[in-house]
Amino acid sequence: MSCRPSAARPRAWRALAACLAALLLVVVAVGLWARWRPLSDDDAARLRALSVARAVRTDLHPDASVLPGTALDRQVDALGPAATPSQVRRLGDRGNAAPAVSSLDDAADQLRREAGTVQDGDLASTMASVAASWWAASVTASGSTSSHSAAQDPASSGNGSPGSSGSSGSSDDSAVAGDSDSTGASSARGTDKTSTAASPEAPASPTPLRTSECETTELAAVTALDRAAFTAEAAQARLSPGAAADAVAAASAHGRDLLREDAVAPLLSCDPPPVAARHELPSGFHGDPAAAAGEAQHEATEAVVRAVAASSPEERDWWWDALRSTSRDAQRLDPEQPVAALPGRD
């Protein structure tokens, strides 16, 4: 028997040492990459948006009954993890950190600017969802919502006159829908070029939406916008003059203006077209036409948030105009308290 030690043991130690050295090199390389890697444009936009969301929570202190802390926390979480020290340094090197926020409207506008160049559609849609929540909350904060009692018109409630009944309400619906046809679908297709002044939110030179394909999500959003405009026109015909009627008329005008813009023309030419001569009215339309119009605006807001994810950065201006309009009109006509934290993303 030989007294010499086995050669297998030194070889095992050498293999272990090599593995440990390789692992150390990997750790060092990852650390150097994390420290020196460039900050992508999408990362920078996300971190600035996250900074805005945190500023809303800590600096603006929104009314908790409208935008509670749990909603603000969800919005911050939706925008992803906090910046690492390396990312903070890189963002500082760019010299374009997010400015201070002065109001919910200002914060939402900042998210719109950040989403303008983001390539990640899901990130852009998250920013849109958060911005829609802030725009809605700003309406309540300014006290410009329409109360349901003011919005309800005795002629539309089904019991405002001795001769009213459920069957007469149904026939009224047909009359309203018929009256709205002349302005609803025709104005959406751009055939009615008169009347309302352009919305102040409309871009000066909108980029046309995609022409190479009729994307299902975008078509669904245009249909939701058309239905919201149709419902507002129908509600306008049933309301007596007053604050609620004025709010409904404004929402109707916003919808018509949006669907007349050149940017949406390519989607309107899809087959089948996303607009229709008439739409089914919300179930509560008889009792409160203004609130029903607001419900349709809420649904349009959620559809537009989803459409932002499907659009390219060049196409988003029109979608953001639509989002600002629907989120604010929805809250004026059918106030939510609290507002949804992430409409279209929940």
XYZ file of C-alpha atoms in Angstrom:
346
model
C 0.000 0.000 0.000
C 1.329 3.440 -0.974
C 1.652 6.174 1.678
C 1.469 8.986 -0.894
C -1.692 11.194 -0.636
C -4.315 10.844 -3.350
C -4.020 13.250 -6.276
C -7.825 13.624 -6.407
C -7.942 15.874 -3.331
C -5.620 18.642 -4.703
C -7.528 18.573 -7.967
C -10.842 19.046 -6.091
C -9.455 22.038 -4.201
C -8.159 23.597 -7.412
C -11.609 23.170 -9.055
C -13.301 24.756 -6.050
C -10.870 27.679 -6.065
C -11.477 28.211 -9.794
C -15.248 28.242 -9.261
C -14.952 30.756 -6.431
C -12.712 32.992 -8.535
C -15.142 32.852 -11.431
C -18.025 33.715 -9.089
C -16.069 36.661 -7.712
C -15.418 37.923 -11.230
C -19.124 37.680 -12.050
C -20.056 39.644 -8.913
C -17.495 42.332 -9.687
C -18.631 42.533 -13.302
C -22.290 42.890 -12.294
C -21.382 45.583 -9.800
C -19.374 47.506 -12.385
C -22.171 47.145 -14.951
C -24.739 48.425 -12.457
C -22.501 51.341 -11.576
C -21.481 52.412 -15.057
C -24.243 51.253 -17.375
C -26.083 54.099 -19.140
C -29.584 55.040 -18.005
C -32.095 54.314 -20.766
C -34.595 56.974 -21.805
C -37.482 54.802 -20.580
C -35.805 54.312 -17.191
C -35.244 58.044 -16.876
C -38.870 58.805 -17.762
C -40.129 56.205 -15.280
C -37.980 57.571 -12.465
C -39.099 61.149 -13.140
C -42.729 59.978 -13.166
C -42.112 58.149 -9.897
C -40.661 61.347 -8.436
C -43.800 63.232 -9.481
C -46.054 60.595 -7.874
C -44.117 60.792 -4.630
C -44.322 64.592 -4.691
C -48.097 64.397 -5.073
C -48.240 62.177 -2.009
C -45.843 64.149 0.188
C -46.172 67.750 -1.009
C -49.707 68.250 -2.297
C -51.526 66.240 0.402
C -54.727 65.682 -1.626
C -58.073 65.394 0.143
C -58.119 61.849 1.521
C -61.804 61.465 0.705
C -61.028 62.039 -2.975
C -57.538 60.577 -3.345
C -56.746 58.502 -0.244
C -53.303 57.452 0.847
C -53.903 53.866 -0.252
C -54.584 55.076 -3.797
C -51.441 57.220 -3.790
C -49.410 54.253 -2.550
C -50.781 52.075 -5.361
C -49.860 54.713 -7.914
C -46.309 54.944 -6.601
C -45.980 51.143 -6.588
C -47.339 50.910 -10.152
C -44.501 53.107 -11.404
C -41.897 50.600 -10.286
C -39.024 50.410 -7.818
C -37.154 53.378 -6.447
C -33.981 54.549 -8.130
C -30.717 52.914 -7.160
C -27.819 55.174 -6.162
C -26.332 54.611 -9.603
C -29.592 55.603 -11.309
C -29.871 58.702 -9.130
C -26.376 59.698 -10.188
C -27.098 59.033 -13.855
C -30.330 61.001 -13.671
C -28.442 63.865 -12.071
C -25.825 63.735 -14.822
C -28.603 64.233 -17.370
C -29.648 67.392 -15.559
C -33.352 66.846 -16.215
C -34.846 65.766 -12.909
C -38.603 66.161 -12.517
C -39.596 69.719 -11.484
C -41.698 70.445 -8.434
C -45.457 69.957 -8.762
C -47.873 72.770 -8.018
C -51.205 70.975 -8.433
C -52.774 67.701 -9.503
C -53.328 69.106 -12.994
C -49.670 70.093 -13.196
C -48.586 66.628 -12.007
C -50.776 64.923 -14.629
C -49.374 67.182 -17.343
C -45.857 66.204 -16.286
C -46.714 62.514 -16.684
C -48.074 63.281 -20.142
C -44.761 64.855 -21.121
C -42.813 61.894 -19.767
C -44.971 59.385 -21.657
C -44.480 61.253 -24.915
C -41.196 59.511 -25.739
C -41.546 56.240 -23.814
C -41.136 53.172 -26.032
C -42.581 50.766 -23.456
C -46.334 50.841 -24.093
C -47.171 49.266 -20.750
C -45.224 51.975 -18.897
C -46.919 54.707 -20.952
C -50.320 53.199 -20.140
C -49.516 53.155 -16.424
C -48.567 56.838 -16.586
C -51.824 57.532 -18.420
C -53.830 55.704 -15.772
C -52.236 57.656 -12.926
C -52.684 60.948 -14.784
C -56.375 60.183 -15.402
C -56.864 59.638 -11.665
C -55.247 62.995 -10.887
C -57.253 64.859 -13.513
C -60.442 63.414 -12.060
C -59.407 64.301 -8.511
C -58.593 67.858 -9.573
C -62.190 68.298 -10.763
C -63.545 67.363 -7.343
C -60.934 69.502 -5.623
C -62.085 72.507 -7.657
C -65.739 71.835 -6.761
C -66.929 71.647 -10.375
C -68.818 68.345 -10.201
C -72.545 68.124 -10.970
C -74.690 66.702 -8.189
C -77.015 63.877 -9.140
C -80.026 65.734 -7.768
C -79.264 68.710 -9.989
C -78.592 66.471 -12.943
C -81.908 64.638 -12.770
C -84.583 66.190 -14.952
C -88.214 65.644 -13.897
C -89.187 64.937 -17.490
C -86.729 62.024 -17.654
C -87.418 60.397 -14.281
C -90.512 58.500 -15.331
C -92.635 60.081 -12.578
C -92.332 63.769 -13.317
C -95.849 63.991 -14.765
C -99.062 62.074 -14.181
C -99.054 60.598 -17.635
C -95.501 59.230 -17.545
C -94.878 55.475 -17.387
C -92.241 52.848 -18.100
C -93.519 52.327 -21.622
C -93.490 56.028 -22.430
C -89.881 56.192 -21.187
C -88.967 53.530 -23.714
C -90.521 55.484 -26.560
C -88.723 58.624 -25.360
C -85.450 56.713 -25.684
C -86.122 56.052 -29.343
C -86.910 59.698 -29.933
C -83.724 60.828 -28.209
C -81.634 58.324 -30.122
C -83.183 59.483 -33.366
C -82.461 63.121 -32.571
C -78.878 62.264 -31.716
C -78.220 60.352 -34.919
C -77.931 63.535 -36.919
C -75.030 64.723 -34.805
C -73.520 61.540 -33.330
C -72.139 59.295 -36.039
C -72.079 61.940 -38.776
C -69.966 64.316 -36.715
C -67.683 61.438 -35.682
C -66.952 60.740 -39.328
C -66.140 64.400 -39.864
C -69.121 65.203 -42.121
C -70.440 67.927 -39.825
C -67.814 70.636 -39.955
C -69.814 73.401 -38.257
C -70.650 74.298 -34.686
C -68.522 73.876 -31.613
C -65.164 75.564 -31.211
C -62.140 73.322 -30.971
C -61.255 71.935 -27.580
C -58.376 73.810 -25.911
C -56.752 70.449 -25.234
C -56.418 69.542 -28.936
C -52.853 69.442 -30.297
C -51.937 71.945 -32.995
C -50.484 69.311 -35.331
C -51.699 65.865 -34.286
C -49.906 62.844 -35.692
C -52.358 60.564 -37.541
C -53.012 57.264 -35.814
C -51.745 54.054 -37.374
C -52.801 53.460 -40.964
C -51.073 50.130 -41.576
C -53.432 48.146 -39.355
C -56.717 48.562 -37.532
C -55.575 47.712 -34.005
C -58.376 46.176 -31.956
C -57.627 47.992 -28.699
C -57.507 51.372 -30.399
C -60.724 50.683 -32.324
C -62.453 49.714 -29.072
C -61.344 53.003 -27.515
C -62.694 55.020 -30.449
C -65.992 53.149 -30.146
C -66.115 53.983 -26.424
C -65.471 57.647 -27.209
C -68.209 57.619 -29.836
C -70.650 56.007 -27.384
C -69.752 58.598 -24.732
C -70.445 61.417 -27.188
C -73.707 59.779 -28.267
C -74.845 59.350 -24.647
C -73.993 62.971 -23.825
C -75.997 64.169 -26.837
C -78.959 62.031 -25.766
C -78.738 63.338 -22.196
C -78.500 66.903 -23.444
C -81.836 66.470 -25.215
C -83.560 65.393 -21.983
C -82.173 67.907 -19.494
C -83.665 71.251 -18.542
C -81.356 74.284 -18.712
C -78.955 74.459 -15.790
C -75.504 73.510 -14.558
C -75.956 69.803 -15.309
C -77.162 70.530 -18.831
C -74.182 72.817 -19.391
C -71.754 70.126 -18.198
C -73.370 67.541 -20.471
C -73.254 69.960 -23.420
C -69.551 70.544 -22.805
C -68.857 66.794 -22.696
C -70.822 66.342 -25.913
C -68.812 69.082 -27.613
C -65.521 67.599 -26.411
C -66.445 64.216 -27.869
C -67.491 65.641 -31.216
C -64.324 67.721 -31.481
C -62.076 64.757 -30.691
C -63.677 62.532 -33.304
C -63.428 65.248 -35.960
C -59.665 65.597 -35.667
C -57.507 64.512 -38.564
C -55.434 62.293 -36.276
C -58.261 59.787 -35.812
C -59.334 59.683 -39.470
C -57.280 56.528 -40.292
C -59.095 54.539 -37.585
C -62.470 55.856 -38.672
C -61.804 54.413 -42.123
C -61.313 50.866 -40.786
C -63.775 48.177 -41.832
C -66.011 47.844 -39.915
C -65.804 51.458 -38.695
C -65.515 52.006 -34.928
C -68.352 54.555 -34.870
C -72.055 53.823 -35.214
C -75.319 55.611 -35.907
C -76.549 54.798 -32.412
C -75.391 53.028 -29.251
C -77.085 51.336 -26.331
C -77.623 53.872 -23.564
C -76.448 53.087 -19.998
C -79.014 51.335 -17.821
C -79.548 54.313 -15.501
C -80.188 56.773 -18.285
C -83.918 57.281 -17.491
C -83.343 58.158 -13.842
C -80.308 60.407 -14.264
C -79.227 61.218 -17.830
C -76.245 63.310 -16.737
C -74.865 60.563 -14.492
C -75.379 58.048 -17.295
C -73.378 60.315 -19.590
C -70.668 60.381 -16.915
C -70.711 56.591 -16.708
C -70.049 56.395 -20.444
C -67.178 58.858 -19.997
C -65.687 56.657 -17.240
C -65.804 53.670 -19.596
C -64.185 55.717 -22.351
C -61.396 56.764 -19.960
C -60.561 53.144 -19.198
C -60.608 52.232 -22.896
C -58.283 55.126 -23.767
C -55.800 54.079 -21.061
C -55.631 50.652 -22.701
C -55.244 52.244 -26.137
C -52.195 54.205 -24.961
C -50.392 50.894 -24.424
C -51.104 49.889 -28.028
C -50.022 53.192 -29.577
C -46.605 54.433 -30.605
C -45.049 57.509 -28.958
C -45.757 59.540 -32.087
C -49.479 58.727 -31.909
C -50.087 59.390 -28.242
C -50.903 63.106 -28.357
C -54.445 62.467 -29.538
C -55.010 59.710 -26.989
C -53.800 61.975 -24.184
C -56.137 64.743 -25.345
C -58.987 62.232 -25.239
C -57.914 60.984 -21.808
C -57.812 64.446 -20.262
C -61.246 65.232 -21.677
C -62.985 61.998 -20.649
C -61.478 61.757 -17.165
C -62.516 65.301 -16.284
C -65.953 65.108 -17.908
C -66.628 61.770 -16.211
C -65.904 63.206 -12.786
C -68.028 66.291 -13.441
C -71.062 64.257 -14.502
C -70.753 61.105 -12.381
C -68.417 61.914 -9.474
C -66.468 59.097 -7.871
C -65.378 59.594 -4.290
C -62.740 58.411 -3.946
C -61.569 58.405 -7.535
C -60.142 55.230 -9.030
C -56.430 54.869 -8.323
C -55.560 53.220 -11.634
C -58.485 53.476 -14.072
C -58.118 51.064 -16.978
C -55.337 49.179 -15.195
C -57.171 47.588 -12.239
